[in-house]
Amino acid sequence: MKIAGIIFLLFVSLSGMAQQAESPKEYVIKAWNEFQLPEKGAIKAILAQRDQIIRYLKANNAAVEAEQENGAQAIRRAADLYDEGKDAQLKSSEIKKLLKGVDLSTKEFVNCTSLEYVIEDYFGLKAVAEGAPVDQAWGSMWFNTTVETIGNKYDYQRYRQILELNNPELSLAYLSCLRSVFRYNGYTKGLDEIRPLFDKNMPEGALKDEINGLYKSYEHLKQGNVAPAFTLKDFRGKEYSLSDYKGKVLVIDVWATWCGGCIAKLPKYMEMAGKYKDRDDIVFITISIDDKGAYNSWKYALPRLKLMGMTNLLASKGECTFQKDYNITGIPRYFLIDKEGKIVSVYAPTPGKDFEALIDMTLQK
């Protein structure tokens, strides 16, 4: 009985040790969580930590997944050096050495912790190494974007390079973010440029079908296309059509009385309009998407919001097709239409310097 008892206790003890034993990936994550970044020589310390863990993994015949996790963790720590637009001034050679720690073409890479952040940090650092400004290298259309934002060329560069890798698991894991790109940016030049590659390399399935559906539903709103026609009324019942503005650049603020963000930005829109008040080749108007039942709320909001100095139109759902024609899924939205009635942007920037630069460029044509 004693021998049997000892054997039983030994078995329980060994079982407990087996349950407590770390997997190689868990070891990597723990080692990086315990890593203390020094104030000086940060990148050297990160690379040394990564290489030390590599030696441990090789000595223990660890799977590729743990090696990819190690490289990913190192990349995240290096990217932290650039938080809030700081320029860590890392050498291009140091960044390239760091990026070699992962292989985005492998299935194992896709299993890295916080994959979407790793991808964005990888391509952000890569762009910095290639000379991109630090405040632009990470783009602004991130995987977890839930607010209105305008992307830049580095966002589209990231999408393109992911597609070029032709790693189905990676594309499926990350490129669902294209939904938000369409929502907040519409059919952009960048989306148009990656479309052939998307058709070629994106794995067949539900996600590809959904994104292709977005391409089709937003295609009519891309730059250079004729803007969808509309005829709407102001609070006096007078009709205005898009065609009435031919020969002039048309700027539109799409808003509603129930939209706090829209109302907060109206003063900036009015200020921007004021800068062009002496020109006869540009017109600023507003179009509200308030429901028909809120007509009076809209009508009496106009003087209160000091909008009586410009044309204000109402585009209630069910009364016209304006919201459907322009894929209005969120507001405020800003339009810029050229003198020929063609779209410059129906996802223009918030009123400010960037929007004004776009207006000035359009007026010069």
XYZ file of C-alpha atoms in Angstrom:
365
model
C 0.000 0.000 0.000
C 2.872 2.345 0.808
C 4.548 1.734 -2.566
C 1.268 2.199 -4.343
C 0.702 5.430 -2.425
C 4.163 6.722 -3.316
C 3.632 5.900 -6.982
C 0.270 7.674 -6.893
C 1.758 10.795 -5.305
C 4.615 10.800 -7.822
C 2.135 10.532 -10.672
C 0.075 13.445 -9.290
C 3.227 15.518 -8.841
C 4.479 14.884 -12.381
C 1.029 15.595 -13.796
C 0.952 18.907 -11.966
C 4.403 19.801 -13.310
C 3.290 18.951 -16.850
C 0.245 21.204 -16.484
C 2.404 24.040 -15.177
C 5.111 23.664 -17.846
C 5.235 26.579 -20.274
C 4.922 26.142 -23.985
C 7.723 27.793 -25.990
C 5.305 30.538 -27.073
C 4.235 31.162 -23.490
C 7.901 31.360 -22.491
C 8.492 33.995 -25.184
C 5.526 36.114 -24.099
C 6.528 35.913 -20.428
C 10.153 36.817 -21.204
C 9.073 39.912 -23.132
C 6.557 40.933 -20.474
C 9.389 40.899 -17.954
C 11.735 42.783 -20.260
C 12.773 46.220 -18.983
C 13.629 48.740 -21.676
C 16.690 50.814 -20.773
C 16.714 54.583 -21.205
C 19.758 54.388 -23.478
C 20.617 51.861 -26.163
C 16.998 50.684 -26.416
C 17.223 49.098 -29.858
C 20.410 47.238 -28.970
C 18.738 45.902 -25.838
C 15.684 44.779 -27.846
C 17.824 42.971 -30.409
C 19.911 41.367 -27.652
C 16.758 40.158 -25.888
C 15.387 38.748 -29.123
C 18.662 36.928 -29.928
C 18.905 35.498 -26.418
C 15.411 34.055 -26.722
C 16.262 32.681 -30.179
C 19.153 30.719 -28.661
C 16.856 29.282 -26.003
C 14.248 28.288 -28.590
C 16.799 26.595 -30.806
C 18.289 24.710 -27.856
C 14.832 23.397 -27.052
C 13.838 22.623 -30.657
C 10.913 25.022 -30.404
C 8.378 25.272 -33.211
C 8.425 28.072 -35.770
C 5.372 29.661 -34.135
C 7.424 30.539 -31.026
C 10.173 32.047 -33.188
C 7.627 34.216 -35.008
C 6.139 35.312 -31.696
C 9.596 36.320 -30.490
C 10.233 38.415 -33.585
C 6.803 40.003 -33.307
C 7.315 40.934 -29.667
C 10.626 42.603 -30.549
C 8.928 44.617 -33.296
C 6.211 45.804 -30.912
C 8.819 47.010 -28.394
C 10.734 48.894 -31.098
C 7.545 50.484 -32.418
C 6.775 51.705 -28.887
C 9.832 53.946 -29.212
C 7.840 55.923 -31.799
C 4.716 56.338 -29.672
C 2.847 59.618 -30.065
C 4.917 60.649 -33.070
C 8.270 60.537 -31.300
C 11.263 60.027 -33.579
C 13.466 57.342 -32.047
C 15.990 58.004 -34.835
C 16.739 54.326 -35.300
C 19.182 53.472 -38.031
C 17.756 51.883 -41.152
C 20.128 48.927 -40.695
C 18.831 48.373 -37.136
C 15.209 48.374 -38.259
C 15.914 45.984 -41.134
C 17.704 43.618 -38.764
C 14.703 43.773 -36.454
C 12.195 43.043 -39.239
C 14.089 39.918 -40.273
C 12.860 38.336 -37.052
C 9.486 37.538 -38.645
C 8.345 36.016 -41.910
C 4.952 37.345 -42.974
C 4.640 34.701 -45.676
C 4.288 31.871 -43.131
C 1.159 30.417 -41.570
C 2.841 30.578 -38.165
C 3.174 34.365 -38.303
C -0.605 34.706 -38.432
C -0.805 33.130 -34.952
C 1.207 35.959 -33.350
C -0.377 37.708 -30.371
C -2.205 40.967 -31.290
C -1.551 40.239 -34.957
C -3.111 43.420 -36.355
C -0.830 45.610 -34.219
C 2.216 43.566 -35.194
C 1.375 44.024 -38.884
C 0.936 47.778 -38.531
C 4.134 48.121 -36.498
C 6.048 45.977 -39.004
C 5.021 48.094 -41.986
C 5.319 51.327 -40.010
C 8.924 50.554 -39.106
C 9.595 49.353 -42.642
C 8.332 52.662 -44.019
C 10.517 54.603 -41.571
C 13.560 52.569 -42.664
C 12.731 53.513 -46.260
C 12.587 57.221 -45.433
C 8.933 57.869 -44.559
C 8.134 60.705 -42.121
C 7.509 59.218 -38.682
C 4.152 60.975 -38.290
C 2.890 59.383 -41.519
C 4.636 55.994 -41.663
C 1.957 54.129 -39.691
C -0.839 55.596 -41.794
C -4.105 56.415 -40.049
C -6.547 53.722 -41.215
C -5.718 51.059 -38.654
C -7.358 47.683 -38.232
C -9.288 48.779 -35.138
C -10.393 52.166 -36.519
C -13.912 52.969 -35.311
C -13.963 56.714 -35.966
C -13.903 58.840 -39.101
C -10.371 59.188 -40.409
C -8.651 59.854 -43.708
C -5.956 57.371 -44.752
C -2.660 58.211 -46.413
C -0.421 56.493 -48.976
C 1.243 54.349 -46.318
C -2.076 52.709 -45.476
C -2.509 51.646 -49.090
C 1.138 50.637 -49.292
C 0.486 48.307 -46.357
C -2.577 46.751 -48.023
C -0.667 46.283 -51.278
C 2.311 44.604 -49.634
C 0.063 42.245 -47.682
C -1.629 41.203 -50.920
C 1.728 40.824 -52.673
C 2.831 38.331 -50.014
C -0.001 36.102 -51.241
C -0.422 34.546 -47.787
C -4.128 33.597 -47.657
C -4.238 33.385 -43.853
C -2.645 36.814 -43.494
C -4.974 38.444 -46.015
C -8.031 36.973 -44.320
C -6.804 37.973 -40.866
C -6.071 41.607 -41.698
C -7.840 42.861 -44.801
C -11.294 42.857 -43.248
C -10.218 46.421 -42.313
C -11.028 47.433 -45.909
C -14.646 47.666 -44.775
C -13.723 50.704 -42.684
C -11.648 52.185 -45.494
C -14.729 52.268 -47.716
C -16.920 53.576 -44.900
C -14.683 56.488 -43.985
C -12.900 57.195 -47.282
C -15.166 55.912 -50.028
C -13.768 54.611 -53.304
C -10.298 56.132 -53.149
C -7.520 56.188 -55.698
C -5.567 53.857 -53.408
C -8.389 51.311 -53.332
C -8.696 51.551 -57.100
C -4.969 50.868 -57.553
C -4.962 47.717 -55.390
C -8.157 46.310 -56.898
C -6.476 44.123 -59.582
C -4.135 42.680 -56.961
C -7.069 42.145 -54.597
C -8.954 40.249 -57.317
C -5.890 38.142 -58.061
C -4.539 37.296 -54.589
C -7.387 37.641 -52.097
C -8.619 34.154 -51.110
C -12.039 33.206 -52.404
C -14.800 33.300 -49.824
C -17.207 35.477 -47.899
C -14.770 38.298 -47.130
C -13.654 38.672 -50.739
C -17.281 38.678 -51.878
C -18.146 41.345 -49.300
C -15.248 43.643 -50.249
C -15.989 43.184 -53.950
C -19.552 44.190 -53.153
C -18.246 47.377 -51.559
C -16.130 48.083 -54.633
C -19.245 47.836 -56.779
C -21.502 49.889 -54.503
C -18.960 52.712 -54.069
C -17.493 52.716 -57.591
C -19.856 55.395 -58.889
C -18.500 57.799 -56.260
C -14.837 57.639 -57.178
C -12.899 60.713 -58.183
C -13.571 61.936 -61.710
C -17.026 60.407 -62.049
C -20.050 62.601 -62.658
C -21.668 63.357 -59.305
C -25.152 61.812 -58.878
C -27.824 64.359 -59.735
C -30.121 65.730 -57.058
C -32.954 68.223 -56.764
C -33.728 69.354 -53.199
C -35.702 72.127 -51.512
C -34.726 74.831 -49.056
C -36.934 75.833 -46.084
C -38.959 78.158 -48.343
C -39.741 75.326 -50.755
C -37.469 76.593 -53.517
C -35.807 73.823 -55.535
C -32.090 73.597 -56.194
C -30.480 71.061 -58.496
C -26.869 69.985 -58.815
C -26.955 71.173 -62.414
C -27.655 74.738 -61.181
C -24.057 74.907 -59.981
C -22.379 73.938 -63.233
C -19.491 76.274 -63.932
C -18.793 76.691 -60.227
C -16.930 74.605 -57.683
C -19.483 73.255 -55.209
C -18.693 72.512 -51.560
C -21.302 70.652 -49.495
C -21.593 69.956 -45.772
C -23.901 66.983 -45.156
C -25.266 67.141 -41.605
C -28.362 66.779 -39.377
C -29.752 68.578 -36.343
C -29.421 65.417 -34.223
C -25.696 65.092 -35.019
C -23.673 66.770 -32.284
C -20.404 66.287 -34.167
C -21.880 67.949 -37.240
C -23.048 70.980 -35.305
C -19.696 71.279 -33.534
C -17.932 71.481 -36.908
C -20.350 73.922 -38.566
C -18.463 77.029 -37.338
C -15.282 75.741 -38.995
C -17.214 75.114 -42.201
C -18.635 78.638 -42.083
C -15.189 80.059 -41.390
C -13.794 78.195 -44.377
C -16.650 79.443 -46.574
C -15.907 82.992 -45.451
C -12.404 82.781 -46.896
C -13.886 82.401 -50.399
C -16.790 84.867 -50.073
C -15.316 87.287 -52.617
C -15.069 84.655 -55.351
C -17.895 84.033 -57.801
C -16.628 80.633 -58.987
C -17.287 78.686 -55.790
C -20.430 78.014 -53.718
C -20.803 76.575 -50.219
C -24.093 74.926 -49.202
C -25.392 72.548 -46.536
C -27.612 69.507 -47.007
C -29.401 68.090 -43.970
C -30.509 64.454 -43.821
C -33.071 65.117 -41.066
C -36.269 63.105 -41.411
C -39.351 64.805 -42.865
C -40.908 64.802 -39.408
C -38.030 66.923 -38.117
C -38.593 69.632 -40.731
C -39.375 72.326 -38.182
C -36.397 71.375 -36.025
C -34.187 71.805 -39.076
C -35.885 75.010 -40.252
C -35.564 76.787 -36.907
C -32.031 75.522 -36.337
C -30.773 77.427 -39.393
C -30.899 80.936 -37.883
C -29.785 79.667 -34.476
C -26.700 78.090 -36.085
C -26.105 81.224 -38.198
C -26.545 79.392 -41.499
C -28.893 81.871 -43.175
C -26.079 83.336 -45.257
C -25.914 80.259 -47.500
C -28.245 77.823 -49.242
C -29.490 75.051 -46.929
C -31.293 72.049 -48.399
C -33.148 69.078 -46.923
C -32.649 65.486 -48.140
C -34.960 63.352 -46.010
C -34.877 59.615 -46.556
C -38.011 58.474 -48.365
C -38.428 61.886 -49.996
C -35.430 61.586 -52.327
C -32.581 59.242 -53.220
C -29.774 61.556 -52.130
C -28.683 59.458 -49.120
C -28.693 56.253 -51.138
C -26.988 57.802 -54.157
C -24.107 59.114 -52.034
C -23.879 56.134 -49.633
C -24.517 58.281 -46.573
C -23.790 55.918 -43.665
C -22.336 58.488 -41.291
C -22.130 62.241 -40.898
C -20.754 64.834 -41.145
C -19.660 64.264 -44.730
C -18.075 66.854 -46.946
C -18.283 66.957 -50.758
C -16.197 68.800 -53.295
C -17.548 68.851 -56.855
C -15.721 70.582 -59.692
C -17.026 73.059 -62.248
C -18.006 70.260 -64.628
C -20.120 68.497 -62.014
C -17.517 65.768 -61.468
C -16.498 64.368 -58.115
C -13.268 65.602 -56.597
C -14.147 63.968 -53.290
C -17.356 63.026 -51.495
C -15.246 62.033 -48.482
C -13.328 65.285 -48.185
C -11.352 66.175 -45.038
C -12.822 68.018 -42.075
C -12.862 71.797 -42.705
C -9.342 73.103 -42.265
C -6.035 73.412 -44.086
C -6.241 70.060 -45.898
C -9.734 70.773 -47.207
C -8.750 74.292 -48.236
C -5.738 72.949 -50.127
C -8.048 70.570 -52.010
C -10.418 73.440 -52.819
C -7.586 75.664 -54.038
C -6.253 72.908 -56.268
C -9.728 72.395 -57.747
C -10.213 76.111 -58.384
C -6.930 76.277 -60.294
C -8.050 73.697 -62.838
